[in-house]
XYZ file of C-alpha atoms in Angstrom:
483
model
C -14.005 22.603 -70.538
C -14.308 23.983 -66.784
C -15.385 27.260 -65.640
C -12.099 28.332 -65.410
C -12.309 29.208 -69.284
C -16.306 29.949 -69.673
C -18.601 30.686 -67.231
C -22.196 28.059 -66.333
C -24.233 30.347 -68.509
C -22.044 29.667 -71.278
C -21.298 26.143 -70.202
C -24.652 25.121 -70.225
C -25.402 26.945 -73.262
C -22.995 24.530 -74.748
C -24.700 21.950 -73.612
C -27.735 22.501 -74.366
C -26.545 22.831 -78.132
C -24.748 20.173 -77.530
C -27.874 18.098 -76.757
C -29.527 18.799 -79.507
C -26.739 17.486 -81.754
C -26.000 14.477 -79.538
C -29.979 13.330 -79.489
C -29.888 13.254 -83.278
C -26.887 11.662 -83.573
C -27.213 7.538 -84.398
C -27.183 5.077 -81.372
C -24.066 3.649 -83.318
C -22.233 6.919 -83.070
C -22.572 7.312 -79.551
C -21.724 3.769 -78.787
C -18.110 4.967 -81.122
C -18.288 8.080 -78.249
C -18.431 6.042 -75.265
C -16.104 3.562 -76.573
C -13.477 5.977 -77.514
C -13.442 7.255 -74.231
C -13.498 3.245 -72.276
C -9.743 2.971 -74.920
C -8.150 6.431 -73.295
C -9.112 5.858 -69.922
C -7.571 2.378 -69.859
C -4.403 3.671 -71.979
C -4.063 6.239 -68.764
C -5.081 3.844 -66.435
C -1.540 3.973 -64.471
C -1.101 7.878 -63.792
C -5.095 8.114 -63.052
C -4.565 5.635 -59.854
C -1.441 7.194 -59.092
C -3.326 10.467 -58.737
C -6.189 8.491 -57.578
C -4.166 6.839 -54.583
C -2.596 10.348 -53.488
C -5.527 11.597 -53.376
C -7.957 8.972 -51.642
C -5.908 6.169 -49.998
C -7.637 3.610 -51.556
C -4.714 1.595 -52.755
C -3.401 0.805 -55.869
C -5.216 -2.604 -56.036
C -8.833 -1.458 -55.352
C -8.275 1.532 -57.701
C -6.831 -0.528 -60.837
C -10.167 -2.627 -60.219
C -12.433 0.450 -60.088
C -11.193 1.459 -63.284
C -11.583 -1.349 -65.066
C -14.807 -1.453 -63.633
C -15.600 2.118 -64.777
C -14.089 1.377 -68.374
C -16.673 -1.726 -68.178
C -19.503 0.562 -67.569
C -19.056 2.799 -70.237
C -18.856 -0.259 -73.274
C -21.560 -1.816 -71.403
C -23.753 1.136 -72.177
C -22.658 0.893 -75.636
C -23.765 -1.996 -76.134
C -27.318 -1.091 -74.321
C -27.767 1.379 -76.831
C -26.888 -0.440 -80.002
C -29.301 -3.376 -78.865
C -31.572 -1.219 -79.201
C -34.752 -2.238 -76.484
C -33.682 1.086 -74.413
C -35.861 3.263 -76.823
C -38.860 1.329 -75.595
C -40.496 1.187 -78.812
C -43.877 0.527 -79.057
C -46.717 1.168 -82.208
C -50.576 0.525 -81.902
C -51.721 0.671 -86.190
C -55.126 2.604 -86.665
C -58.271 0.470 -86.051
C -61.217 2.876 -87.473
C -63.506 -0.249 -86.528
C -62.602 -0.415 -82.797
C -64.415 1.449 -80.035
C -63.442 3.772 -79.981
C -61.813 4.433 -82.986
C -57.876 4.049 -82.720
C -55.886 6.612 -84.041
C -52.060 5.157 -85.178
C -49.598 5.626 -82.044
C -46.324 4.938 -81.954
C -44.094 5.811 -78.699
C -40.569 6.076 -77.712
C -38.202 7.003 -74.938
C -36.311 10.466 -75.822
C -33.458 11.885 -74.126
C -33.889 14.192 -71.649
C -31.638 17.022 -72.033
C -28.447 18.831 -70.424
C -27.515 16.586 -67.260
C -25.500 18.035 -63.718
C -23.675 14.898 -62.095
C -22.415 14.958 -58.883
C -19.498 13.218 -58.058
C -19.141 10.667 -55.283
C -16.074 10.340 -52.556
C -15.748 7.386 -52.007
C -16.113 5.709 -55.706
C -13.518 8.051 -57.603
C -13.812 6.285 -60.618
C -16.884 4.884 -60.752
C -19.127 7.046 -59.395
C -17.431 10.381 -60.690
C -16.450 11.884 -63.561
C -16.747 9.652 -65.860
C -18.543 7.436 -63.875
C -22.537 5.201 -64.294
C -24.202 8.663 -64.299
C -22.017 9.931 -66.761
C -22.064 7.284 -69.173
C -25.715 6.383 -68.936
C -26.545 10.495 -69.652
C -24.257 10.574 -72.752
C -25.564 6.772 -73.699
C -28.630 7.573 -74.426
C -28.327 11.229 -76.233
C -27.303 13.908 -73.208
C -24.870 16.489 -72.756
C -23.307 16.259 -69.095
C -22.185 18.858 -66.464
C -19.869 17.111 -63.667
C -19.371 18.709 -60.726
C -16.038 17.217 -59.432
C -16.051 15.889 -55.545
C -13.741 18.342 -53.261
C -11.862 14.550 -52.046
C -10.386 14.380 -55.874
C -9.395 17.227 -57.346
C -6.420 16.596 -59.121
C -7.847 13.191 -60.323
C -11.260 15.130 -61.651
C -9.330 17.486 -63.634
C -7.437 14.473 -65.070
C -10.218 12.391 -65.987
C -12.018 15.320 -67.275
C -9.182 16.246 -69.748
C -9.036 12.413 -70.980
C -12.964 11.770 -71.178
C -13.106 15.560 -73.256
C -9.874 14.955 -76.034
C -11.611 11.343 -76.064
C -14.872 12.922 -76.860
C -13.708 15.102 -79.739
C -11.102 12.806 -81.471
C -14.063 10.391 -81.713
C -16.274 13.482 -82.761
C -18.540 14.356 -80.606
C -19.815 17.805 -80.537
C -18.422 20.592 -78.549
C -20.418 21.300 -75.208
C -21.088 17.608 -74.920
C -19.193 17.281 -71.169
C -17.561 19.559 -68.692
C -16.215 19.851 -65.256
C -16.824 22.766 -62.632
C -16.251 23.026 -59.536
C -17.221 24.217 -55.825
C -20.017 24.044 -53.753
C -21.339 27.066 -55.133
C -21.708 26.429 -58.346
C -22.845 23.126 -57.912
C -25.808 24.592 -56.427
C -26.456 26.936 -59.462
C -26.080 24.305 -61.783
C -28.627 22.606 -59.910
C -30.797 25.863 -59.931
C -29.624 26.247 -63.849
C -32.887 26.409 -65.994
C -30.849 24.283 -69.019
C -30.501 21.661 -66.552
C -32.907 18.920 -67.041
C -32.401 16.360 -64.351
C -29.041 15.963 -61.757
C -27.437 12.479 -60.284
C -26.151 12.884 -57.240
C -24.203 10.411 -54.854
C -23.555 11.457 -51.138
C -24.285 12.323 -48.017
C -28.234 12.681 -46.794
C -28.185 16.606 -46.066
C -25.901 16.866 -49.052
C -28.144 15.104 -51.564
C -31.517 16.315 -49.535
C -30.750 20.283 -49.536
C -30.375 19.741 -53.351
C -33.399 17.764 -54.086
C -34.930 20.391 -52.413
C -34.053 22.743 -54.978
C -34.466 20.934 -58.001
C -38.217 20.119 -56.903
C -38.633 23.745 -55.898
C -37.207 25.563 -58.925
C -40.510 26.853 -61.636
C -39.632 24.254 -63.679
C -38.953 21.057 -61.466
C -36.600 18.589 -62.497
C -35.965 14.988 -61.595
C -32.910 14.690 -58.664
C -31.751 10.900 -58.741
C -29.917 11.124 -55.156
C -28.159 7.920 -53.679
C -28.096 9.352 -49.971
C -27.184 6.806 -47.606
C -27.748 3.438 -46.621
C -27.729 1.148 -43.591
C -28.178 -2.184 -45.608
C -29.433 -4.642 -43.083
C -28.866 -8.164 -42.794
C -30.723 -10.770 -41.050
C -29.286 -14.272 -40.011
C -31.431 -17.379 -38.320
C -31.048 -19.383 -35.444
C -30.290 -22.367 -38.070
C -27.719 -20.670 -40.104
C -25.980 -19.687 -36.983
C -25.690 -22.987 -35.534
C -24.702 -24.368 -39.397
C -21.691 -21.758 -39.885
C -21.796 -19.134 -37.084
C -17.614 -19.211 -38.257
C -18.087 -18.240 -42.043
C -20.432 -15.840 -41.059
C -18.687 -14.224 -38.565
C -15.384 -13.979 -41.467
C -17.948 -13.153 -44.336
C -19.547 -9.897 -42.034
C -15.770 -9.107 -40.840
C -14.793 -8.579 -44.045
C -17.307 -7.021 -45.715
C -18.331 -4.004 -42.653
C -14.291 -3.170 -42.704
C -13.580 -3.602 -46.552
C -12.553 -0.162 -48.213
C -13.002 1.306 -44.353
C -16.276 0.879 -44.072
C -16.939 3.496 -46.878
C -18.626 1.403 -49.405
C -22.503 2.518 -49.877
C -23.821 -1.312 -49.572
C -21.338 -1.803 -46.212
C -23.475 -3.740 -43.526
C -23.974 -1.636 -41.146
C -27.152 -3.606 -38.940
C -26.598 -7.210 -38.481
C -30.098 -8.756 -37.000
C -28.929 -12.157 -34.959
C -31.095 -14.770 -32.559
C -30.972 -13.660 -28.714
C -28.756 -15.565 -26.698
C -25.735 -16.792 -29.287
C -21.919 -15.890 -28.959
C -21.652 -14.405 -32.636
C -21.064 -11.206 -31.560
C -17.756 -12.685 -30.003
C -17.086 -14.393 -33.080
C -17.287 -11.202 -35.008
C -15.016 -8.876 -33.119
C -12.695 -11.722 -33.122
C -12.716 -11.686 -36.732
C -12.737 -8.307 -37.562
C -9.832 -7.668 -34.645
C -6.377 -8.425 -36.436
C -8.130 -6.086 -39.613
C -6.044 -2.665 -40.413
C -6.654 0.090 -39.313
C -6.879 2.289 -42.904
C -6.850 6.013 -43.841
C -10.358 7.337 -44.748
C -11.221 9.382 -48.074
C -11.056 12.756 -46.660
C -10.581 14.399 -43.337
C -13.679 15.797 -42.830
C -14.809 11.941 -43.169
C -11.967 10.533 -40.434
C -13.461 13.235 -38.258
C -17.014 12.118 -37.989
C -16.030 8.151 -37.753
C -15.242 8.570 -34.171
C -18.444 10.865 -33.422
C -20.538 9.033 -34.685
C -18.879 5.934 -32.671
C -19.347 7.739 -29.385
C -22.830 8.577 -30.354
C -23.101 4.280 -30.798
C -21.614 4.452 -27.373
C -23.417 6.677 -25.474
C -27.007 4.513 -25.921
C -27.584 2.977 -22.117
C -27.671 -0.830 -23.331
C -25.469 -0.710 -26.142
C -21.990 -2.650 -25.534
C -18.993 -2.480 -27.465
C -17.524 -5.837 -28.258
C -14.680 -5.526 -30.534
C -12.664 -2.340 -31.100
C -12.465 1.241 -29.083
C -14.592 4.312 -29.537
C -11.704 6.276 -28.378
C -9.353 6.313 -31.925
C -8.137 9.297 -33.790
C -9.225 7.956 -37.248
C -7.604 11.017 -39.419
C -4.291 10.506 -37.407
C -3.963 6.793 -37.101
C -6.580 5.903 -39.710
C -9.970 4.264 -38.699
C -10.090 1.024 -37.220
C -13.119 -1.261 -36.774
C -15.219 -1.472 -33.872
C -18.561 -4.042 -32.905
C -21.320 -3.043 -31.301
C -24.416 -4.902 -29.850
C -27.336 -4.821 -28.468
C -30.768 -5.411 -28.452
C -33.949 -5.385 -30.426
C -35.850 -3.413 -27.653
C -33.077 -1.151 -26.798
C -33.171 -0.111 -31.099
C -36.876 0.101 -31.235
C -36.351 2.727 -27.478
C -33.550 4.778 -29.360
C -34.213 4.813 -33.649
C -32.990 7.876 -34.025
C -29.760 7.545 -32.620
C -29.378 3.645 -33.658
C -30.506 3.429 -36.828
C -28.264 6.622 -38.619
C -25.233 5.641 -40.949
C -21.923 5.667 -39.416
C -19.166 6.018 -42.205
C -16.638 3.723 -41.281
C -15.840 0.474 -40.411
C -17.789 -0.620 -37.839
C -21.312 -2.637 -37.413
C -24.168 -3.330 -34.679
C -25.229 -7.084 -34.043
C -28.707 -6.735 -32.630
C -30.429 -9.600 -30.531
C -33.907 -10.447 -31.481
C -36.239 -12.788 -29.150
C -38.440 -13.864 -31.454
C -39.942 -13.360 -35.361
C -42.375 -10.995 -34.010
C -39.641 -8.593 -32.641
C -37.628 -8.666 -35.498
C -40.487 -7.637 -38.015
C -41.159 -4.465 -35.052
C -37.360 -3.739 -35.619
C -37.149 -4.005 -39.456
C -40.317 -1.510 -39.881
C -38.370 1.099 -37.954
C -35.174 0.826 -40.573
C -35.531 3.275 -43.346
C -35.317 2.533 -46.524
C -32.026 0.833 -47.762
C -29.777 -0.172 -51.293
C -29.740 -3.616 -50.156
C -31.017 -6.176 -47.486
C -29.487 -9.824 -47.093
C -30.397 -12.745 -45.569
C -28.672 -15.740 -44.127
C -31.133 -18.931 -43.253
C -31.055 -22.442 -43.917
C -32.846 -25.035 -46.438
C -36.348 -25.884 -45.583
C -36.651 -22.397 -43.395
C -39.819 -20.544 -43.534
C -38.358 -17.012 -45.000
C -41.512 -16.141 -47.663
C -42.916 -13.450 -45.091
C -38.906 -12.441 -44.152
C -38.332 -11.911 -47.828
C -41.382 -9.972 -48.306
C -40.638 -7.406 -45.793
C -36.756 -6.636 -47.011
C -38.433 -6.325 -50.225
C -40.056 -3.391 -49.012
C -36.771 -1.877 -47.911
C -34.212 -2.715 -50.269
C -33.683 -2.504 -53.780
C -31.583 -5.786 -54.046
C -31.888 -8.693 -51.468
C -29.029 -11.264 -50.953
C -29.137 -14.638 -49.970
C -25.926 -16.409 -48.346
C -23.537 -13.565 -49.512
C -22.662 -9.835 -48.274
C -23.722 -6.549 -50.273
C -20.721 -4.921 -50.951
C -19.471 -5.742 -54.427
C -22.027 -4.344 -57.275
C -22.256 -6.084 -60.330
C -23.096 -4.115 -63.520
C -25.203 -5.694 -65.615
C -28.994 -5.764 -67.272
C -30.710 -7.009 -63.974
C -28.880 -4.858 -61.449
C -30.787 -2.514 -59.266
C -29.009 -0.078 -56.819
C -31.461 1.908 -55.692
C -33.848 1.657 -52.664
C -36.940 3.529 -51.138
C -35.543 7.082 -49.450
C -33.044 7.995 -47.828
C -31.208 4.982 -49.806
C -32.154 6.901 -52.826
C -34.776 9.928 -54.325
C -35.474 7.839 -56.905
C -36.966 4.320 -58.370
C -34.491 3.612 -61.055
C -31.076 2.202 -60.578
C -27.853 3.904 -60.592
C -26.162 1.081 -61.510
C -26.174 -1.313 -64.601
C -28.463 -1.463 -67.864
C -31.689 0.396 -66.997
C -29.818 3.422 -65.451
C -30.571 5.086 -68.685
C -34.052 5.345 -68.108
C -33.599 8.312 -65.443
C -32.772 10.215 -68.285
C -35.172 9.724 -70.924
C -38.773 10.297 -71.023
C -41.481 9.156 -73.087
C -43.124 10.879 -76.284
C -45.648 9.429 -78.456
C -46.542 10.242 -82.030
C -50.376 10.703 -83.209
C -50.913 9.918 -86.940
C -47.204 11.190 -87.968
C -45.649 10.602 -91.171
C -43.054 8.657 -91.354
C -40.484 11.063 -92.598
C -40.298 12.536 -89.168
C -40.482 9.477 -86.770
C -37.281 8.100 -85.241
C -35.971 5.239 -87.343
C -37.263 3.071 -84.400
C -41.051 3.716 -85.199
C -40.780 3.566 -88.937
C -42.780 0.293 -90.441
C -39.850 -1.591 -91.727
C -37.739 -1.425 -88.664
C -34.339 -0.285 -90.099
C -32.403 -0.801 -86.780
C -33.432 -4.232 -86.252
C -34.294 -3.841 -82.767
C -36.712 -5.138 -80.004
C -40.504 -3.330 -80.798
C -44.030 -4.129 -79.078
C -46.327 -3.826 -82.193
C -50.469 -4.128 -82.254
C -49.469 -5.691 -78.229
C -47.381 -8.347 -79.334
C -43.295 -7.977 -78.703
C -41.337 -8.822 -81.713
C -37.785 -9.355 -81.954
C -35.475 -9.064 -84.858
């Protein structure tokens, strides 16, 4: 369904029926949904990247792999939900003799409600339609509204029409996903009151002018943004001196892979005063392609923000030119460097995200200068590090702790596996949010908690009834028990 048939009242009055069907519905019935549609997208998988490639110049390759990887996504939430420790189910028995006396309590996670997703440019697969938001919402018992990304049209409406026959051959209930689209109606749906919470991946002003109104609205509603990221990395003196080559390769190919337009790209590169890696790099990263970008609007800003690199007295360029017509020619990569001090004089203008493929190595004297730089980066989805055995790095790891979600050692951030322990998600602007977008626990943004006084049994889920009838992970009287 898409508003070109029904209009968002009715849409989300679907939806919220919808809901209400879905929630009851048996973990082992939506697993059967999700499932169903993993099969068609993968029988389609051909004329989706065809339309896919048209549309984004991402390349056959990449695209094949994204949907395999979205496909993955979808039966890995089936199986979250069939295993059953995503309800969070916990029971405390009566105790008249304790002090106070203890009522019987039994708690689970419940789904939230209708869901708006936002799709993402530069992940038009698995960030989009039927993409992590999407299949975590229905996962867990919600009806979802996608608005499709402007960059993908043609490949929205596809997907759409797959994930929605999927849904009802495998019997779903009507209302339980949709598409709509423009920038207006994104904001209503944002604004709708049958919306309960809204994913969102893009750009900061994007993502923060609709927090905004989901946290104004009477009722407000959680906004899980992923906004933007600069993703810092910090090598040592010793790693330099060990493999100053594979690094130099490793960052190369990791700032300019996709274009630069992968949320986790490198974009800060912290190195010891006084070395020749930033030589090494733009030597490395010279002989890469120069590739189309997602969207125009996109190839525009690569080369402002560039010049805006540029302009900073004290920043040099070392491997590329400012001076490229990136929707024209596509966007090739460029190095910058510079200095600790010179970052710390100018954060405002250094440390902003530059879509594209291009990085700033940035010479620190000493430990003490590099914690005074790191303060100043906002919040990120990952930080990595690159040291040597035997290093002192507890204090180093503490602090990128405090501004990443994920922290790498001895590899490079783009690439995000999905599975149970992965967390994509950092303190703002990286994200609005502290769950992850990404992998097991992405479910939890849209569930919330209830918990059952004294209830008789005939109305508790079947996870809170005594004799367990799922067979799933439960905390009783403290203790965790497992089937």
């Amino acid at each position: 369904m898409t508003t070109a048939t029904l209009s968002l009242t009715e849409l989300t009055a679907a939806a919220t029926a919808a809901a209400k069907i879905s929630a009851a519905a048996s973990d082992a019935e939506r697993a059967g949904w999700l499932n169903a549609v993993a099969d068609a997208l993968d029988a389609n998988a051909a004329e989706l990247v065809e339309i896919a490639d048209a549309e984004t110049s991402l390349g056959a390759p990449r695209l094949t792999g994204e949907v395999a990887r979205t496909t993955g996504q979808l039966r890995l939430f089936a199986r979250v939900i069939t295993e059953g420790s995503y309800l969070e189910a916990i029971i405390d028995h009566a105790d008249p003799n304790a002090t106070p006396p203890r009522p019987d309590l039994r708690r689970i996670l419940k789904p939230i409600g209708p869901v708006a997703v936002f799709s993402a440019s530069n992940f038009p697969f698995a960030f989009s339609v039927a993409g992590g938001d999407t299949a975590s919402a229905l996962a867990v018992g919600c009806s979802v509204i996608v608005k499709a990304h402007s960059g993908h049209l043609r490949l929205s409406e596809r997907t759409a029409e797959i994930v929605a026959e999927a849904l009802r051959r495998a019997g779903a209930p009507d209302g339980l996903f949709a598409l709509v689209h423009g920038r207006e109606v994104g904001t209503a749906l944002v604004q709708d009151p049958a919306i309960k919470a809204v994913g969102f991946t893009g750009s900061i002003p994007g993502g923060r002018a609709l927090f905004d109104l989901a946290t104004s609205r009477p009722d407000p509603i959680p906004f899980y943004g992923e906004l933007g990221s600069l993703n810092p990395v910090v090598i040592t003196a010793a790693a330099l001196q060990a493999r100053s080559g594979e690094l130099a390769a490793g960052l190369a190919g990791s700032f300019t892979l996709g274009a630069g337009q992968f949320c986790t790209k490198p974009g800060l590169v912290f190195i010891p005063a006084g070395t020749g890696f930033s030589s090494e790099v733009a030597a490395a990263s010279k002989d890469k392609p120069a590739l189309g970008m997602l969207t125009t609007r996109i190839a525009e800003a690569y080369p402002d923000g560039l010049r805006s690199f540029a302009s900073v007295d004290g920043v040099d360029v070392v491997g590329g030119s400012v001076d490229q017509d990136a929707a024209a020619n596509g966007a090739a990569p460029v190095v910058f460097s510079t200095s600790a001090a010179k970052v710390l004089e100018n954060p405002e203008q250094l440390l902003e995200e530059c879509f594209g493929p291009t990085t700033i190595l940035i010479e620190y004297a000493d430990q003490e200068e590099l914690s005074a730089v790191l303060a100043k980066v906002p919040g990120s989805l990952t930080a990595t590090l690159h040291s040597e055995q035997g290093e002192d790095i507890e204090a180093l790891v503490e602090q990128l702790s405090g501004l990443a979600g994920r922290v790498l050692f001895e590899g490079w951030p783009t690439g995000v596996a999905v599975n149970w322990a992965q967390q994509h998600g950092g303190p703002y602007p990286a994200t609005t949010s502290l769950f992850t977008s990404v992998g097991a626990t992405a479910v939890r943004r849209f569930q919330r908690p209830v918990a059952y006084q004294d209830a008789p049994e005939t109305v508790l889920h079947p996870a809170l009834r005594e004799d367990n009838p799922l067979g799933i992970p439960r905390r009783v009287d403290g203790e965790l028990q497992l089937p």
